[in-house]
Short mmCIF file of C-alpha atoms in Angstrom, two decimals:
data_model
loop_
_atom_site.label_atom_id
_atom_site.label_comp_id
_atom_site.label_asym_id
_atom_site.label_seq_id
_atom_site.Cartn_x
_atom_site.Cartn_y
_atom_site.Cartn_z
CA UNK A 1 -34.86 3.58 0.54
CA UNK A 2 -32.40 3.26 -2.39
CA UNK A 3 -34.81 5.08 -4.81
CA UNK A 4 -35.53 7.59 -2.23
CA UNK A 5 -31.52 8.11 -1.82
CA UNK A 6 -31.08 8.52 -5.94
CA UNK A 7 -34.41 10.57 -6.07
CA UNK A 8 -32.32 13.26 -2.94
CA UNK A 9 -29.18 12.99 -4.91
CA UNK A 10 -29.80 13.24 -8.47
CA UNK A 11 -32.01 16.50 -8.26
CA UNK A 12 -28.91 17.35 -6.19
CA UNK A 13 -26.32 17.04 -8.82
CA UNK A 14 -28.57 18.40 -11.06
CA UNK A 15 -28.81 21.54 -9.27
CA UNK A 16 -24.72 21.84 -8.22
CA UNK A 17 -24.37 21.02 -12.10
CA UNK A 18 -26.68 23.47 -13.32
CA UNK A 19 -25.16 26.39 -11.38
CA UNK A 20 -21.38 25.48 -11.65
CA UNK A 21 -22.05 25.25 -15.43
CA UNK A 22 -22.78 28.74 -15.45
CA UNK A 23 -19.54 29.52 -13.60
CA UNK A 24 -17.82 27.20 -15.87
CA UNK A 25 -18.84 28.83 -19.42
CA UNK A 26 -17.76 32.05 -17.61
CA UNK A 27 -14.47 31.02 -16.19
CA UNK A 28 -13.79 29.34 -20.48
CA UNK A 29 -14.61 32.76 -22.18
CA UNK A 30 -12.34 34.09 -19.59
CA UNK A 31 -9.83 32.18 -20.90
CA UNK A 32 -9.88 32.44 -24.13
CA UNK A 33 -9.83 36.01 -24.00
CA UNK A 34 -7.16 36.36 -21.31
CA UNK A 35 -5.03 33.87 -23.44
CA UNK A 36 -4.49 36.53 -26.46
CA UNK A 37 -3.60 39.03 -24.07
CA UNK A 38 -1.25 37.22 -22.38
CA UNK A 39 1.55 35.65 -23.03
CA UNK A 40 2.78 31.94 -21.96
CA UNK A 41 5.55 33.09 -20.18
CA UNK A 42 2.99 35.53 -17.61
CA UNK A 43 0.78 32.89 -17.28
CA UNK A 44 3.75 30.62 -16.15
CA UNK A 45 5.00 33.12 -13.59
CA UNK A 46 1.70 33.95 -12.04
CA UNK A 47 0.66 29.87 -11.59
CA UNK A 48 4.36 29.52 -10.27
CA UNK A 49 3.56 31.39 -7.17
CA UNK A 50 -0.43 30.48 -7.48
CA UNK A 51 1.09 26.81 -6.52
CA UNK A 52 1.94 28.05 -3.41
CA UNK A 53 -0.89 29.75 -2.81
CA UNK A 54 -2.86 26.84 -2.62
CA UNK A 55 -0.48 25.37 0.05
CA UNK A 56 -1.73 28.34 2.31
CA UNK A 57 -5.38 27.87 1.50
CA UNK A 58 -4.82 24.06 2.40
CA UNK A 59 -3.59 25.46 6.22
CA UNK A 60 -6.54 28.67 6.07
CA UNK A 61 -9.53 25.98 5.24
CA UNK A 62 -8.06 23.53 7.73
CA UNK A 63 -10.88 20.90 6.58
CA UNK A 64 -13.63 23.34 8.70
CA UNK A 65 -16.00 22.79 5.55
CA UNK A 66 -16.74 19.48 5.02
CA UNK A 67 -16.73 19.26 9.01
CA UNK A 68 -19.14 21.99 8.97
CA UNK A 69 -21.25 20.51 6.23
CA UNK A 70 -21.19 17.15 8.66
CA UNK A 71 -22.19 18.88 12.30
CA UNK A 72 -25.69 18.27 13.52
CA UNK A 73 -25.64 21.61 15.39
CA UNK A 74 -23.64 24.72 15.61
CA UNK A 75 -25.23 27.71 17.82
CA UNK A 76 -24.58 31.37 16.93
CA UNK A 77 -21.55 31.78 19.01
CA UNK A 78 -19.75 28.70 18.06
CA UNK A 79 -20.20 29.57 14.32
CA UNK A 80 -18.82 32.60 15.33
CA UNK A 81 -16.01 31.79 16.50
CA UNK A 82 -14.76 29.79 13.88
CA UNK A 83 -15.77 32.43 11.58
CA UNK A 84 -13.32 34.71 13.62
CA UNK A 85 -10.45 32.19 14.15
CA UNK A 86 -10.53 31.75 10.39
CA UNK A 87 -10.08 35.86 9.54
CA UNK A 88 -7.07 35.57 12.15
CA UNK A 89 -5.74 32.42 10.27
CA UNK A 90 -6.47 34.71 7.11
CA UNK A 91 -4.40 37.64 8.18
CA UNK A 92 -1.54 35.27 9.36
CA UNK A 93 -1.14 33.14 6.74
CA UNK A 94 -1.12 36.16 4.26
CA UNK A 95 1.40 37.79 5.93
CA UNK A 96 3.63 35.38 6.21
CA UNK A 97 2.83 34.48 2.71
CA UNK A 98 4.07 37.79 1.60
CA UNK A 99 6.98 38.08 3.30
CA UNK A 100 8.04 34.71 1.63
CA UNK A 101 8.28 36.82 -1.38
CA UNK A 102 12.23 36.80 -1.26
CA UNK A 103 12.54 32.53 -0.86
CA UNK A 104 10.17 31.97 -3.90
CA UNK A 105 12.27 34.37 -6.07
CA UNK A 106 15.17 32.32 -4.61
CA UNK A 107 13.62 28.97 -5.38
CA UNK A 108 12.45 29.91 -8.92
CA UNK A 109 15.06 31.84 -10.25
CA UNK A 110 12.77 33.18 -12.41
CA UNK A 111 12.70 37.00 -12.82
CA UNK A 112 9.89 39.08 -11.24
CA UNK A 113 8.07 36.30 -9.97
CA UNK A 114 8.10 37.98 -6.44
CA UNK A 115 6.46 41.08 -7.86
CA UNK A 116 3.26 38.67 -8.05
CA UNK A 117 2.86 37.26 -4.01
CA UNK A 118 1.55 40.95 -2.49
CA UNK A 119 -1.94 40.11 -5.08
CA UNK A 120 -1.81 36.22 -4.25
CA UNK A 121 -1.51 37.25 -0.32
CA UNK A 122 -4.44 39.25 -0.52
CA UNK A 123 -6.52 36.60 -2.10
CA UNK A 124 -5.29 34.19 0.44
CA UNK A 125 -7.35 36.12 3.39
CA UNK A 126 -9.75 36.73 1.68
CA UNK A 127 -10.27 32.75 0.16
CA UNK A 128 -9.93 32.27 4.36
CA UNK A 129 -12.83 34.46 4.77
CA UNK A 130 -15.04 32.67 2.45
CA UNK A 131 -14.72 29.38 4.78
CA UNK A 132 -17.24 29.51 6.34
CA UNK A 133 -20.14 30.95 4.64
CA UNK A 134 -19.12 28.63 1.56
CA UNK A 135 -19.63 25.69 4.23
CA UNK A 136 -22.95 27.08 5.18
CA UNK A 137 -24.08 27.32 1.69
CA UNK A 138 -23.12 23.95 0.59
CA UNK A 139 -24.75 22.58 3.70
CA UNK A 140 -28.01 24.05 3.13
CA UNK A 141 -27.04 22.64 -0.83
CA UNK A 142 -27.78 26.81 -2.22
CA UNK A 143 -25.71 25.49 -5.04
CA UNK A 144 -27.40 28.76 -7.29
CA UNK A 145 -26.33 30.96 -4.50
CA UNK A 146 -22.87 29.53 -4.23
CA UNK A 147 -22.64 29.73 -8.58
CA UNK A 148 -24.01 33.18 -8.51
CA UNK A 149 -21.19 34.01 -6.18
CA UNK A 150 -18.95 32.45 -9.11
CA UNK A 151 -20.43 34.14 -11.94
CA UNK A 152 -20.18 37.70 -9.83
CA UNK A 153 -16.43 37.14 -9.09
CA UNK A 154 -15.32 35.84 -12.75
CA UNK A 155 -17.18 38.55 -14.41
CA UNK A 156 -15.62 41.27 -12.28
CA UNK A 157 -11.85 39.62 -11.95
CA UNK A 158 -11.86 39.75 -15.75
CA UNK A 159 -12.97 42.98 -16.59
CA UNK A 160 -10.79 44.57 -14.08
CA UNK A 161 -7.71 42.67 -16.06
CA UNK A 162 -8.67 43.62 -19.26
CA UNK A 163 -9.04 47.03 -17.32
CA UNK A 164 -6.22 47.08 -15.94
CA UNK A 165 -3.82 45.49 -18.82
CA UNK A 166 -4.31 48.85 -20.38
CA UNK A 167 -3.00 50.93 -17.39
CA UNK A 168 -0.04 48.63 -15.84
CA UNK A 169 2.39 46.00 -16.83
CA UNK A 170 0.85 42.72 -18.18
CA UNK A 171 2.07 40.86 -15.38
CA UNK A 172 0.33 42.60 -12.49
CA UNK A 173 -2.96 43.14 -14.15
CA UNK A 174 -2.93 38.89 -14.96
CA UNK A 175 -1.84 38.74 -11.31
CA UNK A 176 -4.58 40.89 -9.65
CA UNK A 177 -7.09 38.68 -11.26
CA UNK A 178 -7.54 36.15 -8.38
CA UNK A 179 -7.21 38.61 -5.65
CA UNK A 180 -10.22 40.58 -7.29
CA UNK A 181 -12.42 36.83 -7.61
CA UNK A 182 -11.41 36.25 -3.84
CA UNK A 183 -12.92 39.43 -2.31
CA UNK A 184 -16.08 39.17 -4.60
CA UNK A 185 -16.64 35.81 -3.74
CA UNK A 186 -16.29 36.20 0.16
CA UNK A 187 -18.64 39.28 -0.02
CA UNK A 188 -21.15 37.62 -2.30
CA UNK A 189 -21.17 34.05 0.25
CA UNK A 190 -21.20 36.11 3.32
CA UNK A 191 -23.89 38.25 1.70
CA UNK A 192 -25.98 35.19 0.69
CA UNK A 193 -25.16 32.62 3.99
CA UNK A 194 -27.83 35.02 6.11
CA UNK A 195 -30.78 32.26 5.03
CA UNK A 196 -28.77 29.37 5.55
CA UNK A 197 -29.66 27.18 8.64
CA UNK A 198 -26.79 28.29 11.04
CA UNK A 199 -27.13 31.65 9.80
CA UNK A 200 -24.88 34.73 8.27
CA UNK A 201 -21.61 34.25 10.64
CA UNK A 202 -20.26 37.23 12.35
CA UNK A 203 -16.53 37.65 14.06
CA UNK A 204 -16.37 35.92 17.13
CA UNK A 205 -13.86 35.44 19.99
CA UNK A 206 -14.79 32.36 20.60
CA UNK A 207 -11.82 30.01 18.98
CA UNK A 208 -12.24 27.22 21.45
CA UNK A 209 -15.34 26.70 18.80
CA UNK A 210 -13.31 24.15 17.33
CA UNK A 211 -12.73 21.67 19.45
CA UNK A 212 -15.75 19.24 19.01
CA UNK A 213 -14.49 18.88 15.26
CA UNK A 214 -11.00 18.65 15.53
CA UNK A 215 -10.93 15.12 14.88
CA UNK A 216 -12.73 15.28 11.36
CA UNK A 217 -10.58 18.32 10.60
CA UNK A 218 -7.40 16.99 11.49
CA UNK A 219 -7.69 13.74 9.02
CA UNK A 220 -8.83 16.06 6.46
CA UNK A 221 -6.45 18.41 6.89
CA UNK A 222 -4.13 15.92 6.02
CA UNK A 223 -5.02 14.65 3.38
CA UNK A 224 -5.48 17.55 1.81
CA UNK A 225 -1.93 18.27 2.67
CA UNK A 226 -0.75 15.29 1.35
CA UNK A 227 -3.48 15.50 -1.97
CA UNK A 228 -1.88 19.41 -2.42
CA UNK A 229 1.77 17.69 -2.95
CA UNK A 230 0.48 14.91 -4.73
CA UNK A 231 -1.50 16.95 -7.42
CA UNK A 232 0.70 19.95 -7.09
CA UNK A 233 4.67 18.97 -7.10
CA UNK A 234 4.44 18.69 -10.64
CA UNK A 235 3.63 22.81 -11.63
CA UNK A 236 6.63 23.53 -8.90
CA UNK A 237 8.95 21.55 -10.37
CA UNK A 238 8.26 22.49 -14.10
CA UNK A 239 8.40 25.89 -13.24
CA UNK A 240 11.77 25.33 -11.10
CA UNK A 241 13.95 23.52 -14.09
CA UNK A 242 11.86 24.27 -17.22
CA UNK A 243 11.47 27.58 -16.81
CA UNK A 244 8.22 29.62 -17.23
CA UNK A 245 7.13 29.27 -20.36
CA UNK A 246 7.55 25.48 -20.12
CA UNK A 247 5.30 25.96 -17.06
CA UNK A 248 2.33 28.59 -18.91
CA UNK A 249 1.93 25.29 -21.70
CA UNK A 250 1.98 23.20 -19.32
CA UNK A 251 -0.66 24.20 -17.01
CA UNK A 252 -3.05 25.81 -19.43
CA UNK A 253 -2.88 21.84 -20.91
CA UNK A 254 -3.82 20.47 -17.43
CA UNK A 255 -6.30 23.12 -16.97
CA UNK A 256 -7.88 22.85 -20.31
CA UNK A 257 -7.83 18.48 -19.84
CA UNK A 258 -9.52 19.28 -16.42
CA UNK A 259 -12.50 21.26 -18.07
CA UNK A 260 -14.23 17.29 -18.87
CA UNK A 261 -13.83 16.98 -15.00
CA UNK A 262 -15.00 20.20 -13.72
CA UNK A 263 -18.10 19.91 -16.05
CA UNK A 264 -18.70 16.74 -14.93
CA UNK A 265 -17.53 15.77 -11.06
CA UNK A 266 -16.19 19.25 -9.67
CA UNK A 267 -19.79 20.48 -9.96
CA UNK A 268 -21.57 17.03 -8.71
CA UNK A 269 -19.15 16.58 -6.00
CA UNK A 270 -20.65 19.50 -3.73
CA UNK A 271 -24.32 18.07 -3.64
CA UNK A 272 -22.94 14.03 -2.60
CA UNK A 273 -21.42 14.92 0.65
CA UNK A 274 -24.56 16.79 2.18
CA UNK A 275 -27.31 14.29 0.31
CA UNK A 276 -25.20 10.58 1.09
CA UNK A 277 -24.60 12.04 4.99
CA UNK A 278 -27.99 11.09 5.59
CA UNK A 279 -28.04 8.04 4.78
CA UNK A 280 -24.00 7.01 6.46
CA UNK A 281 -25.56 4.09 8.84
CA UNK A 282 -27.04 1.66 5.31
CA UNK A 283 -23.71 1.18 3.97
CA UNK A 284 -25.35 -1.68 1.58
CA UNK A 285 -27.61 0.84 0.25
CA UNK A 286 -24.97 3.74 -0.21
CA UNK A 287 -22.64 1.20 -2.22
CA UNK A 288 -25.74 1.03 -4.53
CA UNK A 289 -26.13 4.43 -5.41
CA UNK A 290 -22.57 4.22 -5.89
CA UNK A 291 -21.89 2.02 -8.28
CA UNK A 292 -24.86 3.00 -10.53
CA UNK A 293 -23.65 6.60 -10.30
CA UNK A 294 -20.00 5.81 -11.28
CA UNK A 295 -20.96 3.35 -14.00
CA UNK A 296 -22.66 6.47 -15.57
CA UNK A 297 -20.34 8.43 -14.67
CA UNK A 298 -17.59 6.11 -16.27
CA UNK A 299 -19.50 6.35 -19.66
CA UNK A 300 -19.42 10.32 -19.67
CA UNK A 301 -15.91 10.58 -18.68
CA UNK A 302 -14.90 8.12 -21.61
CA UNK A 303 -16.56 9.87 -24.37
CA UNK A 304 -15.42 13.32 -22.88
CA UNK A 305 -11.46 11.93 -23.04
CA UNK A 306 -12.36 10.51 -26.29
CA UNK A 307 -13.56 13.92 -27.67
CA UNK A 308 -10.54 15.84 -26.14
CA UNK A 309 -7.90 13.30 -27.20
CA UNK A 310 -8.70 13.31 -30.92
CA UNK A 311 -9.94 17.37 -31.24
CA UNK A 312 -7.19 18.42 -28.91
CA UNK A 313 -5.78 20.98 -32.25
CA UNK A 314 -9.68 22.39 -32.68
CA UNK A 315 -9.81 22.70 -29.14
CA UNK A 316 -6.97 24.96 -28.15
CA UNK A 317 -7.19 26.76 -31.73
CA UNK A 318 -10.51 27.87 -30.46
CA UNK A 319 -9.80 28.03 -26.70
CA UNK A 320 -6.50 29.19 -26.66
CA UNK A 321 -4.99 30.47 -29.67
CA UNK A 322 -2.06 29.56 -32.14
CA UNK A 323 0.37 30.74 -29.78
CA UNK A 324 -0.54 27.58 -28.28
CA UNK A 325 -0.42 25.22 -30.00
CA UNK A 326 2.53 23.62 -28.51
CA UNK A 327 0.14 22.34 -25.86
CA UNK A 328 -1.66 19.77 -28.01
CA UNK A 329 0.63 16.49 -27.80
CA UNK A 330 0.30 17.40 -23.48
CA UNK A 331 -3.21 17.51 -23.95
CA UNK A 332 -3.56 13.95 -25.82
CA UNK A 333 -1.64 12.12 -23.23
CA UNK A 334 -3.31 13.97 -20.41
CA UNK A 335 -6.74 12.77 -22.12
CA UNK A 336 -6.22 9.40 -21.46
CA UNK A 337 -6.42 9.75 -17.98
CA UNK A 338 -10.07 11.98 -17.91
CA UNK A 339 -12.75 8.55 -17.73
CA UNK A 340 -10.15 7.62 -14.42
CA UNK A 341 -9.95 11.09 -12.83
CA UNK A 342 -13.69 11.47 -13.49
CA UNK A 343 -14.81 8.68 -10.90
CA UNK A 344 -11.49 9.25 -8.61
CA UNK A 345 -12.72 13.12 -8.39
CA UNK A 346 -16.28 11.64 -6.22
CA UNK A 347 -14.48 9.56 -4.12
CA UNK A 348 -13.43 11.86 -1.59
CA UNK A 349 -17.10 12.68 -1.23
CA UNK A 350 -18.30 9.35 -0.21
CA UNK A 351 -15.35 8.81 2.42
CA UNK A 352 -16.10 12.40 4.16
CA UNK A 353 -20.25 11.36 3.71
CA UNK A 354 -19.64 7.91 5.27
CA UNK A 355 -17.25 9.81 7.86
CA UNK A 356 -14.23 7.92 7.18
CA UNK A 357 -11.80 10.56 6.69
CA UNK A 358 -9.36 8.19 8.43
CA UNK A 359 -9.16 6.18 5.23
CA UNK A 360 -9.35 9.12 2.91
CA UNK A 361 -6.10 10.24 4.75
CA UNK A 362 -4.53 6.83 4.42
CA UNK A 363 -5.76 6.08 0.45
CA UNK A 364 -4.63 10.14 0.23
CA UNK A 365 -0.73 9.07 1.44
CA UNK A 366 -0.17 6.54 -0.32
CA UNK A 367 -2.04 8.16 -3.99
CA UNK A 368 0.71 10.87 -3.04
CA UNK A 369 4.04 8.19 -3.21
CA UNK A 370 2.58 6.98 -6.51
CA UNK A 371 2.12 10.40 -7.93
CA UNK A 372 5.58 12.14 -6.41
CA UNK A 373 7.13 9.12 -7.86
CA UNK A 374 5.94 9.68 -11.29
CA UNK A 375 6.23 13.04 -11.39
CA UNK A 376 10.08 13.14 -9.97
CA UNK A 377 10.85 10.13 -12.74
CA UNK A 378 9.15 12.79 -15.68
CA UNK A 379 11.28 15.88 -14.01
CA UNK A 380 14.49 14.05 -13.95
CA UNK A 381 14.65 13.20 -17.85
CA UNK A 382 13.20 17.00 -18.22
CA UNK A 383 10.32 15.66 -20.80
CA UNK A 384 7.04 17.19 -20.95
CA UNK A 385 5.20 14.24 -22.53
CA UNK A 386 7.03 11.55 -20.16
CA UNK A 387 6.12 13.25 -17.44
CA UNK A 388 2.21 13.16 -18.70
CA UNK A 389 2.62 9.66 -19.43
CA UNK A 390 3.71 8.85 -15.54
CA UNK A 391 1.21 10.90 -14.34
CA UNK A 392 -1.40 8.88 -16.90
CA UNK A 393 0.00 5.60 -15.12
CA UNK A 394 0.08 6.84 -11.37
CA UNK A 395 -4.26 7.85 -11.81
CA UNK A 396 -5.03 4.44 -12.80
CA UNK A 397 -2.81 2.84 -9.70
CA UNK A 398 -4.25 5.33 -7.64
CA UNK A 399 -7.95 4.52 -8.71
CA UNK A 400 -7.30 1.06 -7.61
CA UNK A 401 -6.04 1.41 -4.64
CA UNK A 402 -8.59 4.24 -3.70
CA UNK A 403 -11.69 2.13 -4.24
CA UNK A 404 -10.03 -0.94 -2.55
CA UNK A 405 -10.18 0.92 0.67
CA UNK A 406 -13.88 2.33 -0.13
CA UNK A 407 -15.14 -1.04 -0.68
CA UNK A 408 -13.03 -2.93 1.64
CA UNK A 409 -13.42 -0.95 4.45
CA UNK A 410 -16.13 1.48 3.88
CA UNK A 411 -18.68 -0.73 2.05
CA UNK A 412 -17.61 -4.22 3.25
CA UNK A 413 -18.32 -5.68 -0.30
CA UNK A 414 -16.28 -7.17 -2.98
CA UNK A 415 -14.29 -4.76 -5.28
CA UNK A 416 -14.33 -7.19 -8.31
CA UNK A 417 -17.65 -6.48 -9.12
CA UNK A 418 -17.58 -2.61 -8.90
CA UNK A 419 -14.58 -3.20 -11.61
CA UNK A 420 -16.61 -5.68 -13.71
CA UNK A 421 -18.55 -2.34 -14.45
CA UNK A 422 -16.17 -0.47 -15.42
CA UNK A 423 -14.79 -2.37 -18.29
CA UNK A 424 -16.38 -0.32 -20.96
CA UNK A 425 -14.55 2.78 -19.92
CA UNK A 426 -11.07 0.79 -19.46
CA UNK A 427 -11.72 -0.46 -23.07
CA UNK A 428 -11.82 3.32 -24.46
CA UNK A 429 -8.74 4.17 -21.97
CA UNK A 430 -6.93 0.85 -24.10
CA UNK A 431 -7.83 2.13 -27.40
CA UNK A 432 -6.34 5.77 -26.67
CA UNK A 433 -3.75 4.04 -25.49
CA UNK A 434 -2.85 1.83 -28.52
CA UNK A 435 -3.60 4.69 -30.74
CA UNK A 436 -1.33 6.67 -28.89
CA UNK A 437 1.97 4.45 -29.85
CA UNK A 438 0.69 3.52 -32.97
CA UNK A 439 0.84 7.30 -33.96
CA UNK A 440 3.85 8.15 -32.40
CA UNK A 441 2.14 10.44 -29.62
#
C-alpha cells in the first residue's frame, strides 16, 4: 500500500511541478524585465498596499478550497451556491477594500500609495471568483490546466504593463499588473473547470451551500488568518517606518529567496492534499511517505540555499539589475533559512490531507507569536539584516514545533527519528551559518 501511495503521489508532484515550472520561468522573465522599468521605490508602493490585499483574499477564499478539494460530494446546486456566495463576498470585500483607500494613505504616509487600491480592488473580486473553479481543478489534480491558466495570465499582465508604461505614469501601469493576471486567471479556470468532476460552477442563490463544511473552513480560515500576519507583518511594517524604497529591496529579496521554494514545494504542494486524502485512515503508512519525501526534499532545499547564499551578486545582477544590488547581503541571510522553509512549506498539506486542520490552526498560532516576535524585535532597531536574521531564527523554532504536533498528534510516532534524518540539511544550514559571521555578513 505504501508503494502504491508513492507510485499516486510522485507522478502527482511530477505533474503540479511540471506545469507550475512553466508558470514559474514566466513569472522570472517577468521580473527581470519589469525590474529595469521600474524603479525600487514603485515596486515598494504597489507591494505596500498588495499586503493588504492578501488580507482580503484570506476573508474572499474563506478556506472553501481545500474543503472543496476534501468533500466526497457536491451536487450542481450546492456548488452553485458557493460559487455565488463567493462573487457576493467578491464584490463586498472589494468595495470595502477601496474605500479603505484614505486609512492606508493614513497608515503609510507614503505619497500616492492610495492611487494604487482601485487596481488591487479589482483583482480582489476577481481572485474571489477564481475560488472555486481553482478548487475544482486541483481536485480533479488538472495541474496543466490550472498552469496554463498561469502562463495565460502572466503573459498578458506583462505585456499590458510594458503596454501601458508607455501611455500612463509608471506607477499605475506596475499597479494594473495583478488586476489584469486576476481576471485572466478566473476566466481561464472557469473556462477549463467544465470537465472537472463537479462540473463548470454557475451563480447560485443557494448560500446555505456552506454549511456542511463550515467546520473545515472555519479552522482554516484561521489559520490562514493567523499564517497572513505571521508571514506578512514584516512588508507592513518596513513599508510603515522604512519607507518605500526600503520596502521595493526588501521584498524583491524575499521574493527572489522564495523562487528555491516555489520551484520546489509551492508547485508539489497542490498534488499532496488530493493524492494523501485517500489514504487519511493508515496514518503509519502516510508518516512513511512522509518522511522519505521530506528527507529528499531536505537535500534539494539545502543545495538550493547553498547555491543562492554564495551566487546571491550573479543572481540579482542577472535577475534584477545593478540598481539592485543593495539586496544581496538580505538575500544571504534570507538563504539560510530555504532547506527549513522548503519542508515547513508541505506541512500544511499533510494536516488538511489527514483532516486535522484543528492542529494546523493551533501549530499556525503559535508559528505566528514566534514570527511577530522576531519581526517586531528587527523593526524596533530599524535594521534590514537583523530583522532577516530573526526571521532566520523564528523558521527553525517554528519547524520544530510544527512537526511536533504532526507527529505527536497526527502520526502518533516519535519525532526524534524524523529529525535524525534531517541532519544532513541542518549541517549545510550550520555551515552558512558559521560562514556567515566569519565573513562579517
Amino acid at each position: 500500500m505504501k508503494n502504491n501511495t508513492s507510485n499516486s503521489l510522485y507522478p502527482a508532484i511530477a505533474k503540479s511541478m511540471l506545469g507550475r515550472y512553466a508558470v514559474y520561468a514566466t513569472n522570472l522573465v517577468s521580473m527581470m524585465v519589469l525590474a529595469r522599468i521600474f524603479t525600487p521605490q514603485d515596486f515598494g508602493t504597489v507591494a505596500a498596499i498588495t499586503v493588504f490585499c492578501a488580507l482580503f483574499q484570506l476573508m474572499a477564499e474563506a478556506g472553501l478550497g481545500p474543503a472543496i478539494i476534501n468533500v466526497e460530494n457536491l451536487s450542481c446546486s450546492d456548488r452553485n451556491g458557493i460559487f455565488g456566495l463567493t462573487l457576493c463576498a467578491g464584490i463586498a470585500l472589494a468595495l470595502i477594500f477601496a474605500a479603505l483607500a484614505p486609512a492606508f494613505l493614513l497608515f503609510y504616509g507614503l505619497p500616492r500609495v492610495d492611487e494604487v487600491v482601485p487596481y488591487i480592488a479589482l483583482t480582489l473580486f476577481f481572485f474571489a471568483a477564481s475560488t472555486v473553479p481553482n478548487a475544482l481543478l486541483l481536485r480533479d489534480k488538472a495541474f496543466f490546466r490550472i498552469a496554463y491558466a498561469g502562463l495565460i495570465a502572466e503573459i498578458v499582465s506583462t505585456s499590458a504593463v510594458i503596454g501601458l508604461s508607455q501611455l500612463i505614469e509608471p506607477l499605475h501601469a506596475l499597479a494594473a499588473k495583478s488586476a489584469f493576471s486576476a481576471v485572466c486567471i478566473f476566466l481561464a479556470t472557469w473556462y477549463f473547470s467544465e470537465g472537472t468532476e463537479f462540473g463548470r460552477p454557475m451563480p447560485g442563490k443557494k448560500f446555505s451551500a456552506i454549511k456542511p463544511i463550515l467546520g473545515f473552513t472555519s479552522y482554516q480560515l484561521g489559520f490562514n488568518f493567523i499564517n497572513f500576519f505571521s508571514r506578512n507583518l514584516d512588508n507592513i511594517l518596513v513599508g510603515k517606518y522604512m519607507g518605500a524604497t526600503a520596502l521595493g529591496n526588501y521584498d524583491k529579496a524575499y521574493q527572489l529567496m522564495k523562487y528555491p521554494l516555489m520551484l520546489l514545494t509551492f508547485a508539489m504542494t497542490p498534488a499532496i492534499q488530493p493524492v494523501i486524502r485517500k489514504h487519511a485512515g493508515d496514518r503509519e503508512k502516510v508518516e512513511a511517505i512522509h518522511r522519505d519525501f521530506t528527507l529528499k526534499l531536505s537535500l534539494v532545499g539545502a543545495a538550493a540555499g547553498l547555491g543562492m547564499f554564495f551566487l546571491s551578486d550573479w543572481i540579482i545582477l542577472i535577475a534584477l539589475g545593478e540598481q539592485w544590488l543593495d539586496v544581496a547581503p538580505i538575500i544571504r541571510i534570507l538563504a539560510i533559512a530555504i532547506p527549513v522553509q522548503v519542508i515547513l512549506s508541505t506541512s500544511g498539506s499533510f494536516f488538511q490531507a489527514m483532516n486535522r486542520a484543528d492542529l494546523l490552526f493551533i501549530s499556525g498560532t503559535l508559528s505566528a507569536v514566534v514570527m511577530v516576535s522576531a519581526i517586531i524585535f528587527g523593526i524596533t532597531a530599524q535594521d534590514i539584516n537583523l530583522l532577516c536574521w530573526c526571521l532566520v531564527g523564528a523558521f527553525h523554532i517554528n519547524f520544530v514545533q510544527a512537526y511536533y504536533f504532526m507527529y505527536r498528534k497526527v502520526f502518533f510516532a516519535p519525532l526524534s527519528r524524523y529529525l535524525v534524518r534531517m541532519l544532513p540539511a541542518t549541517g549545510v544550514v550550520l555551515g552558512m551559518i558559521c560562514y556567515s559571521f566569519v565573513d562579517g555578513v
